[in-house]
Amino acid sequence: MDHSEPALALFDSDGPDLGGTGMTDTTGPAIDELSRPLADRLRPRTLGQVVGQEHLLDDEAPIGRMVERQHLVSMVLWGPPGCGKTTIARLLADAAGLVFAPLSATFSGVADLRRVFRDAEQRRARGRRTLLFVDEIHRFNRAQQDSFLPYVEDGTVVLVGATTENPSFELNGALLSRSQVFVLKRLDEQALQTLTTRAEELTGRRLPLTGEARQALLALADGDGRYLLNMAEQLQSLPTGTGPLDAAGLARQVQQRAPLYDKAQEGHYNLISALHKAMRGSDPDAALYWLARMLEGGEDPLFIARRLVRFAGEDVGMADPSAVQQALAAWDVYERLGSPEGELALAQAVVYLATAPKSIAVYRGFGAAGKSARRTGSLMPPPHILNAPTRLMKNLGYGKDYQYDPDAPDGFSGAEYFPQNMDRETYYRPIEHGHEAEIGRRLKHWARLRAQRRHPDSG
């Protein structure tokens, strides 16, 4: 074991694996077993003990095959908190016989990186390889990420980065091209139940909960194994004879955390996309769920209000012209009432938009018109629709033969409003349901009248 190396003072958020079996660059005094947190005492000692990530760790899974071949490549472990990223990295070092060198991007700088790389080069000269684990790797800036490249490329280190953020947005393309990205799942109910059972077996004490409260405990964990074990430790510290607690009693003993949601990162965009898609798919129940998720996560309600107005114009459009009014009214009500009273107005708008007929005819038509505008440049409007406030303009034909539609037969003149040197285009194509069905009938009627006025002899 490589204990002659100086200890790294910078650990990942889980802390050093003082009870682990992997070779590591950390040293420290022995700690009494019972004084260690339950989550640390239950840390898996083999990859087979890791729960919830079988899609990566089973014998036929990607990481499992690497371990079988004893050939690890640099990788990025992307997943939510408490799903096992740090534990897997430690166990990979153990399984492959590599020195485990942990580093936290939260507390590290250029000097720390230089020291880590220097130590890894020295080990390599002695025939030892290093697994460099970087927790929160997305917190390193682009230049710092670039510093990894030569050491990853020449095999000085096997880099294992851990991140809760989407690597596509947060990591350099050059670093991603030299690494494999593995997506870890939030722990499902079965995995959380396994952890709960292990905690009870280790301590020899069953959690003082009813069956209903036990399910509530798993729900409170929200897929985070570390958080589950911390709550279990709280419950096992209650006086002997406590319980069994029901769901309400559990809520009094453990504090419920806010749902995992980062208003500035991927979770923000994922949930607003889910809300948008549910409304577009005319599913008010799913739309209300995603609205509630965003509000529970602390999203700015005015951001949601703005997106509802956008949705009304883009996805409902002229199929229900009052949709945008409903969205604007919800925005106005929320600004007047605030939370939580104003949130009901947002919910009402969500239901209205989800149940409204949908049409993107205006959206598509405006896009097509924009392409024509860019293609045709600065063509002038036809002279007959231009105002002529001066004699010169009148002499140039401005306003000549202009037909005032309200005075025309059927209230429609059939005049041309496109530029003279441009063929007529059709951009707006209304759909056959909602309010646009009636609009479509009008447009067809006007098209027939336009053809008759231009070619009266055609019948």
Tab-separated table of C-alpha atoms in Angstrom:
chain	number	residue	atom	x	y	z
A	1	MET	CA	0.000	0.000	0.000
A	2	ASP	CA	1.313	3.409	-0.946
A	3	HIS	CA	1.209	5.011	2.503
A	4	SER	CA	4.572	6.740	2.050
A	5	GLU	CA	2.893	9.474	0.021
A	6	PRO	CA	1.740	12.664	1.805
A	7	ALA	CA	-1.979	12.672	2.538
A	8	LEU	CA	-4.297	14.766	0.404
A	9	ALA	CA	-6.278	17.088	2.608
A	10	LEU	CA	-9.003	17.564	0.021
A	11	PHE	CA	-11.729	14.933	0.051
A	12	ASP	CA	-14.957	14.509	-1.812
A	13	SER	CA	-18.262	15.244	-0.091
A	14	ASP	CA	-18.547	11.719	1.286
A	15	GLY	CA	-15.295	11.952	3.218
A	16	PRO	CA	-12.416	9.465	3.290
A	17	ASP	CA	-13.148	5.750	3.228
A	18	LEU	CA	-11.415	4.967	6.494
A	19	GLY	CA	-12.950	1.536	6.644
A	20	GLY	CA	-12.455	0.655	2.990
A	21	THR	CA	-10.139	-1.907	1.469
A	22	GLY	CA	-8.918	0.106	-1.495
A	23	MET	CA	-5.413	1.498	-1.727
A	24	THR	CA	-5.681	5.210	-1.120
A	25	ASP	CA	-3.473	8.219	-0.733
A	26	THR	CA	-5.081	9.142	2.593
A	27	THR	CA	-3.853	8.384	6.081
A	28	GLY	CA	-5.301	9.184	9.449
A	29	PRO	CA	-5.821	7.901	12.977
A	30	ALA	CA	-8.175	5.012	13.613
A	31	ILE	CA	-11.689	6.130	14.477
A	32	ASP	CA	-14.007	4.263	16.803
A	33	GLU	CA	-16.459	2.293	14.645
A	34	LEU	CA	-19.592	3.521	16.407
A	35	SER	CA	-18.573	7.176	16.143
A	36	ARG	CA	-18.616	7.017	12.363
A	37	PRO	CA	-21.807	8.019	10.527
A	38	LEU	CA	-24.073	5.151	9.600
A	39	ALA	CA	-23.724	5.972	5.895
A	40	ASP	CA	-19.953	5.579	6.182
A	41	ARG	CA	-20.154	2.325	8.150
A	42	LEU	CA	-22.483	0.884	5.499
A	43	ARG	CA	-20.277	1.892	2.580
A	44	PRO	CA	-20.019	-1.118	0.216
A	45	ARG	CA	-16.739	-3.034	0.248
A	46	THR	CA	-17.205	-4.553	-3.215
A	47	LEU	CA	-18.872	-3.436	-6.423
A	48	GLY	CA	-21.367	-6.258	-5.998
A	49	GLN	CA	-22.689	-4.606	-2.837
A	50	VAL	CA	-23.523	-1.338	-4.618
A	51	VAL	CA	-27.294	-1.010	-5.057
A	52	GLY	CA	-29.285	0.649	-7.795
A	53	GLN	CA	-26.581	0.795	-10.483
A	54	GLU	CA	-26.713	-2.709	-11.900
A	55	HIS	CA	-27.047	-1.303	-15.427
A	56	LEU	CA	-23.408	-0.204	-15.108
A	57	LEU	CA	-21.844	-2.656	-12.654
A	58	ASP	CA	-23.217	-6.096	-13.534
A	59	ASP	CA	-20.787	-8.519	-15.185
A	60	GLU	CA	-22.191	-7.783	-18.643
A	61	ALA	CA	-22.597	-4.043	-18.032
A	62	PRO	CA	-20.074	-1.453	-19.304
A	63	ILE	CA	-18.125	-0.845	-16.076
A	64	GLY	CA	-18.457	-4.482	-15.031
A	65	ARG	CA	-16.752	-5.563	-18.262
A	66	MET	CA	-13.909	-3.095	-17.665
A	67	VAL	CA	-13.320	-4.542	-14.209
A	68	GLU	CA	-13.398	-8.088	-15.594
A	69	ARG	CA	-10.716	-7.166	-18.126
A	70	GLN	CA	-8.771	-5.172	-15.514
A	71	HIS	CA	-8.677	-2.280	-17.955
A	72	LEU	CA	-10.234	0.955	-16.721
A	73	VAL	CA	-10.653	3.976	-18.979
A	74	SER	CA	-11.198	7.542	-17.874
A	75	MET	CA	-14.842	8.218	-17.194
A	76	VAL	CA	-17.374	10.718	-15.899
A	77	LEU	CA	-20.009	9.477	-13.456
A	78	TRP	CA	-23.091	11.661	-13.836
A	79	GLY	CA	-25.919	11.265	-11.370
A	80	PRO	CA	-27.882	12.823	-8.506
A	81	PRO	CA	-26.530	13.121	-4.951
A	82	GLY	CA	-26.388	9.959	-2.876
A	83	CYS	CA	-26.450	7.477	-5.770
A	84	GLY	CA	-22.963	6.038	-5.190
A	85	LYS	CA	-20.563	7.986	-7.432
A	86	THR	CA	-17.800	8.307	-4.832
A	87	THR	CA	-18.182	4.737	-3.601
A	88	ILE	CA	-17.972	3.321	-7.111
A	89	ALA	CA	-14.787	5.288	-7.817
A	90	ARG	CA	-13.125	3.957	-4.637
A	91	LEU	CA	-14.137	0.386	-5.402
A	92	LEU	CA	-12.893	0.678	-8.991
A	93	ALA	CA	-9.461	1.672	-7.708
A	94	ASP	CA	-9.523	-1.318	-5.347
A	95	ALA	CA	-10.667	-3.750	-8.046
A	96	ALA	CA	-8.029	-2.599	-10.536
A	97	GLY	CA	-5.195	-2.291	-7.999
A	98	LEU	CA	-4.770	1.452	-8.524
A	99	VAL	CA	-3.814	4.103	-5.985
A	100	PHE	CA	-6.931	6.108	-5.183
A	101	ALA	CA	-6.204	9.861	-5.172
A	102	PRO	CA	-9.304	11.904	-4.275
A	103	LEU	CA	-9.668	15.569	-5.056
A	104	SER	CA	-12.570	17.967	-4.649
A	105	ALA	CA	-13.000	20.627	-7.310
A	106	THR	CA	-14.843	22.735	-4.758
A	107	PHE	CA	-11.698	23.374	-2.703
A	108	SER	CA	-8.864	22.815	-5.181
A	109	GLY	CA	-6.815	25.120	-7.346
A	110	VAL	CA	-3.983	24.991	-9.841
A	111	ALA	CA	-1.366	24.215	-7.159
A	112	ASP	CA	-3.350	21.182	-5.998
A	113	LEU	CA	-3.663	19.879	-9.532
A	114	ARG	CA	0.058	20.260	-10.169
A	115	ARG	CA	0.854	18.330	-6.979
A	116	VAL	CA	-1.559	15.533	-7.857
A	117	PHE	CA	-0.111	15.156	-11.348
A	118	ARG	CA	3.477	15.263	-10.053
A	119	ASP	CA	2.728	12.536	-7.508
A	120	ALA	CA	1.019	10.425	-10.176
A	121	GLU	CA	4.047	10.731	-12.456
A	122	GLN	CA	6.337	9.622	-9.633
A	123	ARG	CA	4.148	6.588	-8.919
A	124	ARG	CA	4.084	5.716	-12.583
A	125	ALA	CA	7.900	5.749	-12.621
A	126	ARG	CA	7.763	3.192	-9.783
A	127	GLY	CA	5.298	1.051	-11.721
A	128	ARG	CA	2.187	2.167	-9.855
A	129	ARG	CA	-0.883	3.640	-11.542
A	130	THR	CA	-3.238	6.262	-10.138
A	131	LEU	CA	-6.998	6.583	-10.237
A	132	LEU	CA	-7.631	10.299	-9.841
A	133	PHE	CA	-11.127	10.887	-8.514
A	134	VAL	CA	-12.410	14.443	-8.929
A	135	ASP	CA	-15.632	15.197	-7.113
A	136	GLU	CA	-17.789	18.016	-8.515
A	137	ILE	CA	-15.560	18.089	-11.599
A	138	HIS	CA	-17.905	20.538	-13.295
A	139	ARG	CA	-16.728	23.210	-10.846
A	140	PHE	CA	-13.313	23.337	-12.505
A	141	ASN	CA	-13.107	26.071	-15.124
A	142	ARG	CA	-12.233	25.378	-18.758
A	143	ALA	CA	-8.518	26.038	-18.309
A	144	GLN	CA	-8.325	23.722	-15.304
A	145	GLN	CA	-10.171	21.018	-17.218
A	146	ASP	CA	-7.691	21.389	-20.068
A	147	SER	CA	-4.835	20.683	-17.645
A	148	PHE	CA	-6.098	17.090	-17.272
A	149	LEU	CA	-5.762	16.297	-20.970
A	150	PRO	CA	-2.052	15.350	-21.318
A	151	TYR	CA	-2.103	13.197	-18.161
A	152	VAL	CA	-5.280	11.402	-19.225
A	153	GLU	CA	-4.004	10.955	-22.764
A	154	ASP	CA	-0.634	9.416	-21.804
A	155	GLY	CA	-2.132	7.207	-19.077
A	156	THR	CA	-0.490	8.927	-16.102
A	157	VAL	CA	-3.906	8.919	-14.430
A	158	VAL	CA	-7.179	7.168	-14.941
A	159	LEU	CA	-9.570	10.050	-14.392
A	160	VAL	CA	-12.910	9.389	-12.742
A	161	GLY	CA	-14.944	12.587	-12.466
A	162	ALA	CA	-18.198	12.857	-10.553
A	163	THR	CA	-20.838	15.441	-11.346
A	164	THR	CA	-24.476	16.173	-10.683
A	165	GLU	CA	-24.624	18.456	-13.728
A	166	ASN	CA	-25.042	17.563	-17.388
A	167	PRO	CA	-21.500	16.985	-18.708
A	168	SER	CA	-22.560	18.173	-22.159
A	169	PHE	CA	-22.978	21.674	-20.751
A	170	GLU	CA	-20.322	21.748	-18.047
A	171	LEU	CA	-17.268	19.869	-19.357
A	172	ASN	CA	-14.881	20.636	-22.196
A	173	GLY	CA	-15.484	18.770	-25.398
A	174	ALA	CA	-11.810	17.738	-25.440
A	175	LEU	CA	-12.114	16.163	-21.991
A	176	LEU	CA	-15.379	14.444	-22.890
A	177	SER	CA	-13.821	12.983	-26.035
A	178	ARG	CA	-11.185	11.268	-23.860
A	179	SER	CA	-13.691	9.936	-21.335
A	180	GLN	CA	-16.770	7.785	-21.251
A	181	VAL	CA	-19.850	9.256	-19.614
A	182	PHE	CA	-21.894	6.886	-17.462
A	183	VAL	CA	-25.298	7.953	-16.156
A	184	LEU	CA	-26.107	6.787	-12.625
A	185	LYS	CA	-29.749	6.451	-11.629
A	186	ARG	CA	-31.432	7.865	-8.564
A	187	LEU	CA	-32.005	4.961	-6.210
A	188	ASP	CA	-35.377	3.303	-6.719
A	189	GLU	CA	-37.623	1.975	-3.970
A	190	GLN	CA	-36.078	-1.499	-4.026
A	191	ALA	CA	-32.546	-0.110	-3.623
A	192	LEU	CA	-33.647	2.150	-0.766
A	193	GLN	CA	-35.365	-0.774	0.952
A	194	THR	CA	-32.126	-2.757	0.684
A	195	LEU	CA	-30.200	0.059	2.357
A	196	THR	CA	-32.808	0.299	5.126
A	197	THR	CA	-32.559	-3.429	5.792
A	198	ARG	CA	-28.759	-3.256	5.879
A	199	ALA	CA	-28.922	-0.404	8.388
A	200	GLU	CA	-31.195	-2.433	10.651
A	201	GLU	CA	-28.993	-5.519	10.376
A	202	LEU	CA	-25.821	-3.546	11.134
A	203	THR	CA	-27.252	-1.835	14.216
A	204	GLY	CA	-29.386	-4.757	15.309
A	205	ARG	CA	-32.353	-2.440	15.759
A	206	ARG	CA	-35.457	-2.145	13.594
A	207	LEU	CA	-36.598	1.350	12.667
A	208	PRO	CA	-39.512	2.396	14.909
A	209	LEU	CA	-41.955	2.901	12.030
A	210	THR	CA	-45.292	1.578	10.904
A	211	GLY	CA	-45.548	0.114	7.405
A	212	GLU	CA	-47.033	3.366	6.110
A	213	ALA	CA	-44.307	5.441	7.743
A	214	ARG	CA	-41.644	3.155	6.302
A	215	GLN	CA	-42.940	3.903	2.801
A	216	ALA	CA	-43.028	7.596	3.670
A	217	LEU	CA	-39.375	7.396	4.736
A	218	LEU	CA	-38.413	6.022	1.327
A	219	ALA	CA	-40.379	8.801	-0.361
A	220	LEU	CA	-38.633	11.430	1.778
A	221	ALA	CA	-35.243	10.086	0.679
A	222	ASP	CA	-36.124	11.024	-2.921
A	223	GLY	CA	-33.634	8.558	-4.392
A	224	ASP	CA	-30.711	9.689	-2.193
A	225	GLY	CA	-29.178	6.766	-0.313
A	226	ARG	CA	-26.997	8.924	1.928
A	227	TYR	CA	-29.951	11.040	2.971
A	228	LEU	CA	-31.981	7.901	3.718
A	229	LEU	CA	-29.271	6.506	5.995
A	230	ASN	CA	-28.896	9.846	7.773
A	231	MET	CA	-32.643	9.811	8.516
A	232	ALA	CA	-32.430	6.189	9.638
A	233	GLU	CA	-29.628	7.139	12.020
A	234	GLN	CA	-31.798	9.906	13.471
A	235	LEU	CA	-34.614	7.453	14.068
A	236	GLN	CA	-32.362	4.857	15.676
A	237	SER	CA	-31.063	7.462	18.102
A	238	LEU	CA	-34.570	7.905	19.552
A	239	PRO	CA	-35.078	6.524	23.062
A	240	THR	CA	-35.673	2.782	23.313
A	241	GLY	CA	-39.367	2.018	23.234
A	242	THR	CA	-40.246	4.878	20.911
A	243	GLY	CA	-42.877	4.167	18.305
A	244	PRO	CA	-43.865	2.730	16.108
A	245	LEU	CA	-44.224	6.149	14.498
A	246	ASP	CA	-46.875	6.759	11.870
A	247	ALA	CA	-46.303	9.019	8.870
A	248	ALA	CA	-47.179	12.143	10.849
A	249	GLY	CA	-44.863	11.115	13.668
A	250	LEU	CA	-42.074	10.493	11.179
A	251	ALA	CA	-42.552	13.969	9.745
A	252	ARG	CA	-42.100	15.452	13.220
A	253	GLN	CA	-38.847	13.565	13.780
A	254	VAL	CA	-37.063	14.118	10.472
A	255	GLN	CA	-36.905	17.258	8.416
A	256	GLN	CA	-38.119	17.032	4.845
A	257	ARG	CA	-35.676	18.543	2.418
A	258	ALA	CA	-36.597	20.502	-0.678
A	259	PRO	CA	-36.844	18.414	-3.859
A	260	LEU	CA	-33.675	18.154	-5.925
A	261	TYR	CA	-33.972	21.087	-8.296
A	262	ASP	CA	-31.383	23.573	-9.505
A	263	LYS	CA	-33.018	26.651	-10.937
A	264	ALA	CA	-29.915	27.536	-12.934
A	265	GLN	CA	-29.038	24.124	-14.339
A	266	GLU	CA	-30.469	21.135	-16.156
A	267	GLY	CA	-33.267	20.384	-13.685
A	268	HIS	CA	-34.698	23.819	-14.420
A	269	TYR	CA	-34.882	23.126	-18.155
A	270	ASN	CA	-36.010	19.519	-17.780
A	271	LEU	CA	-39.049	20.404	-15.682
A	272	ILE	CA	-40.193	23.387	-17.722
A	273	SER	CA	-39.847	21.171	-20.804
A	274	ALA	CA	-41.973	18.508	-19.104
A	275	LEU	CA	-44.647	21.097	-18.253
A	276	HIS	CA	-44.624	22.429	-21.811
A	277	LYS	CA	-44.868	18.959	-23.365
A	278	ALA	CA	-47.680	17.892	-21.013
A	279	MET	CA	-49.747	20.971	-21.922
A	280	ARG	CA	-49.010	20.435	-25.607
A	281	GLY	CA	-50.140	16.831	-25.213
A	282	SER	CA	-53.457	17.980	-23.662
A	283	ASP	CA	-52.724	16.224	-20.342
A	284	PRO	CA	-53.847	18.616	-17.578
A	285	ASP	CA	-53.049	16.140	-14.789
A	286	ALA	CA	-49.419	15.679	-15.813
A	287	ALA	CA	-49.145	19.423	-16.437
A	288	LEU	CA	-50.356	20.185	-12.904
A	289	TYR	CA	-47.843	17.682	-11.517
A	290	TRP	CA	-44.897	19.357	-13.239
A	291	LEU	CA	-46.162	22.791	-12.229
A	292	ALA	CA	-46.289	21.627	-8.606
A	293	ARG	CA	-42.814	20.089	-8.873
A	294	MET	CA	-41.372	23.363	-10.094
A	295	LEU	CA	-43.068	25.428	-7.405
A	296	GLU	CA	-42.060	22.953	-4.675
A	297	GLY	CA	-38.488	23.153	-5.930
A	298	GLY	CA	-38.428	26.924	-5.520
A	299	GLU	CA	-38.797	27.983	-9.148
A	300	ASP	CA	-39.669	31.650	-9.719
A	301	PRO	CA	-43.433	31.661	-10.441
A	302	LEU	CA	-42.996	34.624	-12.769
A	303	PHE	CA	-40.673	32.544	-14.940
A	304	ILE	CA	-43.479	29.989	-15.203
A	305	ALA	CA	-45.989	32.746	-15.988
A	306	ARG	CA	-43.833	34.011	-18.854
A	307	ARG	CA	-43.555	30.516	-20.274
A	308	LEU	CA	-47.320	30.075	-20.116
A	309	VAL	CA	-47.796	33.226	-22.191
A	310	ARG	CA	-45.262	31.940	-24.674
A	311	PHE	CA	-47.048	28.592	-24.848
A	312	ALA	CA	-50.388	30.294	-25.480
A	313	GLY	CA	-48.976	32.092	-28.504
A	314	GLU	CA	-46.876	29.245	-29.840
A	315	ASP	CA	-48.893	26.077	-29.226
A	316	VAL	CA	-52.516	27.259	-28.934
A	317	GLY	CA	-52.438	30.304	-31.144
A	318	MET	CA	-55.560	31.078	-33.154
A	319	ALA	CA	-57.169	27.742	-32.276
A	320	ASP	CA	-58.246	29.610	-29.109
A	321	PRO	CA	-57.319	33.319	-29.260
A	322	SER	CA	-58.418	33.812	-25.641
A	323	ALA	CA	-55.646	31.490	-24.399
A	324	VAL	CA	-53.090	34.280	-24.335
A	325	GLN	CA	-55.537	36.418	-22.367
A	326	GLN	CA	-55.913	33.636	-19.804
A	327	ALA	CA	-52.128	33.327	-19.494
A	328	LEU	CA	-51.668	37.084	-19.119
A	329	ALA	CA	-54.453	37.199	-16.529
A	330	ALA	CA	-52.694	34.473	-14.488
A	331	TRP	CA	-49.457	36.441	-14.644
A	332	ASP	CA	-51.276	39.591	-13.485
A	333	VAL	CA	-53.086	37.778	-10.656
A	334	TYR	CA	-49.843	36.272	-9.363
A	335	GLU	CA	-48.129	39.673	-9.367
A	336	ARG	CA	-51.043	41.093	-7.364
A	337	LEU	CA	-51.426	38.263	-4.850
A	338	GLY	CA	-48.016	36.574	-4.679
A	339	SER	CA	-47.538	33.116	-3.149
A	340	PRO	CA	-49.298	30.955	-2.284
A	341	GLU	CA	-52.638	32.521	-3.322
A	342	GLY	CA	-51.443	33.550	-6.778
A	343	GLU	CA	-50.227	30.057	-7.588
A	344	LEU	CA	-53.830	28.943	-8.080
A	345	ALA	CA	-54.111	31.362	-11.003
A	346	LEU	CA	-51.076	29.718	-12.588
A	347	ALA	CA	-52.674	26.319	-12.068
A	348	GLN	CA	-55.897	27.524	-13.701
A	349	ALA	CA	-53.963	28.828	-16.701
A	350	VAL	CA	-52.085	25.521	-16.987
A	351	VAL	CA	-55.351	23.578	-17.070
A	352	TYR	CA	-56.873	26.006	-19.590
A	353	LEU	CA	-53.873	25.738	-21.903
A	354	ALA	CA	-53.656	21.959	-21.561
A	355	THR	CA	-57.327	21.528	-22.470
A	356	ALA	CA	-57.408	24.157	-25.257
A	357	PRO	CA	-57.296	23.131	-28.934
A	358	LYS	CA	-53.738	23.370	-30.254
A	359	SER	CA	-52.422	25.000	-33.391
A	360	ILE	CA	-48.963	26.130	-34.452
A	361	ALA	CA	-50.258	27.592	-37.715
A	362	VAL	CA	-49.371	31.151	-36.670
A	363	TYR	CA	-45.950	29.998	-35.414
A	364	ARG	CA	-45.187	28.235	-38.683
A	365	GLY	CA	-46.652	31.003	-40.798
A	366	PHE	CA	-44.582	33.673	-39.079
A	367	GLY	CA	-41.447	31.572	-39.545
A	368	ALA	CA	-42.156	31.115	-43.238
A	369	ALA	CA	-42.848	34.833	-43.647
A	370	GLY	CA	-39.529	35.602	-41.989
A	371	LYS	CA	-37.693	33.440	-44.534
A	372	SER	CA	-39.444	35.283	-47.371
A	373	ALA	CA	-38.614	38.661	-45.835
A	374	ARG	CA	-34.927	37.736	-45.647
A	375	ARG	CA	-34.970	36.404	-49.226
A	376	THR	CA	-36.771	39.333	-50.871
A	377	GLY	CA	-34.846	42.095	-49.137
A	378	SER	CA	-36.256	45.638	-49.429
A	379	LEU	CA	-39.090	45.322	-51.952
A	380	MET	CA	-41.469	48.263	-51.737
A	381	PRO	CA	-45.167	47.846	-50.927
A	382	PRO	CA	-47.458	48.188	-53.985
A	383	PRO	CA	-48.148	51.897	-54.688
A	384	HIS	CA	-51.923	51.623	-54.373
A	385	ILE	CA	-51.726	50.919	-50.603
A	386	LEU	CA	-49.289	53.766	-49.855
A	387	ASN	CA	-50.489	57.049	-48.399
A	388	ALA	CA	-49.980	60.172	-50.553
A	389	PRO	CA	-49.742	63.224	-48.279
A	390	THR	CA	-47.838	65.282	-50.917
A	391	ARG	CA	-48.529	66.172	-54.567
A	392	LEU	CA	-45.314	64.460	-55.643
A	393	MET	CA	-46.494	61.196	-54.080
A	394	LYS	CA	-49.839	61.493	-55.839
A	395	ASN	CA	-48.058	62.109	-59.143
A	396	LEU	CA	-46.019	58.951	-58.521
A	397	GLY	CA	-49.210	56.939	-58.195
A	398	TYR	CA	-49.242	56.538	-54.435
A	399	GLY	CA	-52.728	55.580	-53.303
A	400	LYS	CA	-54.093	55.397	-56.867
A	401	ASP	CA	-57.076	53.050	-57.275
A	402	TYR	CA	-56.968	52.079	-53.625
A	403	GLN	CA	-60.139	50.196	-52.696
A	404	TYR	CA	-61.624	50.682	-49.245
A	405	ASP	CA	-62.652	47.160	-48.246
A	406	PRO	CA	-65.546	48.065	-45.901
A	407	ASP	CA	-67.268	49.753	-48.888
A	408	ALA	CA	-66.584	46.867	-51.294
A	409	PRO	CA	-69.176	44.159	-52.050
A	410	ASP	CA	-69.046	41.497	-49.324
A	411	GLY	CA	-66.664	43.816	-47.425
A	412	PHE	CA	-63.782	42.449	-49.476
A	413	SER	CA	-62.012	44.153	-52.388
A	414	GLY	CA	-59.677	41.350	-53.425
A	415	ALA	CA	-56.816	43.835	-53.851
A	416	GLU	CA	-53.199	42.665	-53.790
A	417	TYR	CA	-51.019	43.629	-50.825
A	418	PHE	CA	-47.753	41.830	-51.657
A	419	PRO	CA	-44.927	43.728	-53.426
A	420	GLN	CA	-45.433	44.081	-57.180
A	421	ASN	CA	-42.384	41.972	-58.040
A	422	MET	CA	-43.195	39.140	-55.675
A	423	ASP	CA	-45.470	36.195	-56.246
A	424	ARG	CA	-48.259	35.693	-53.771
A	425	GLU	CA	-47.354	33.337	-50.895
A	426	THR	CA	-49.463	31.405	-48.396
A	427	TYR	CA	-47.895	31.355	-44.927
A	428	TYR	CA	-50.836	30.944	-42.583
A	429	ARG	CA	-52.596	27.603	-42.962
A	430	PRO	CA	-55.254	27.240	-40.242
A	431	ILE	CA	-56.115	23.811	-38.901
A	432	GLU	CA	-59.559	22.217	-39.067
A	433	HIS	CA	-60.529	22.412	-35.381
A	434	GLY	CA	-61.037	25.027	-32.710
A	435	HIS	CA	-61.521	28.660	-33.644
A	436	GLU	CA	-59.248	28.194	-36.649
A	437	ALA	CA	-61.815	26.016	-38.375
A	438	GLU	CA	-64.010	29.103	-38.805
A	439	ILE	CA	-60.997	31.188	-39.862
A	440	GLY	CA	-60.191	28.580	-42.499
A	441	ARG	CA	-63.699	28.847	-43.922
A	442	ARG	CA	-63.364	32.634	-44.174
A	443	LEU	CA	-59.996	32.419	-45.904
A	444	LYS	CA	-61.339	29.974	-48.483
A	445	HIS	CA	-64.317	32.269	-49.130
A	446	TRP	CA	-62.026	35.274	-49.608
A	447	ALA	CA	-59.745	33.280	-51.896
A	448	ARG	CA	-62.721	32.507	-54.154
A	449	LEU	CA	-63.778	36.174	-54.182
A	450	ARG	CA	-60.196	37.285	-54.915
A	451	ALA	CA	-60.043	34.956	-57.917
A	452	GLN	CA	-63.430	36.210	-59.175
A	453	ARG	CA	-62.460	39.887	-58.833
A	454	ARG	CA	-59.235	39.357	-60.715
A	455	HIS	CA	-60.775	37.228	-63.441
A	456	PRO	CA	-64.470	38.165	-63.643
A	457	ASP	CA	-64.916	36.300	-66.941
A	458	SER	CA	-63.851	32.988	-65.407
A	459	GLY	CA	-67.156	32.642	-63.580
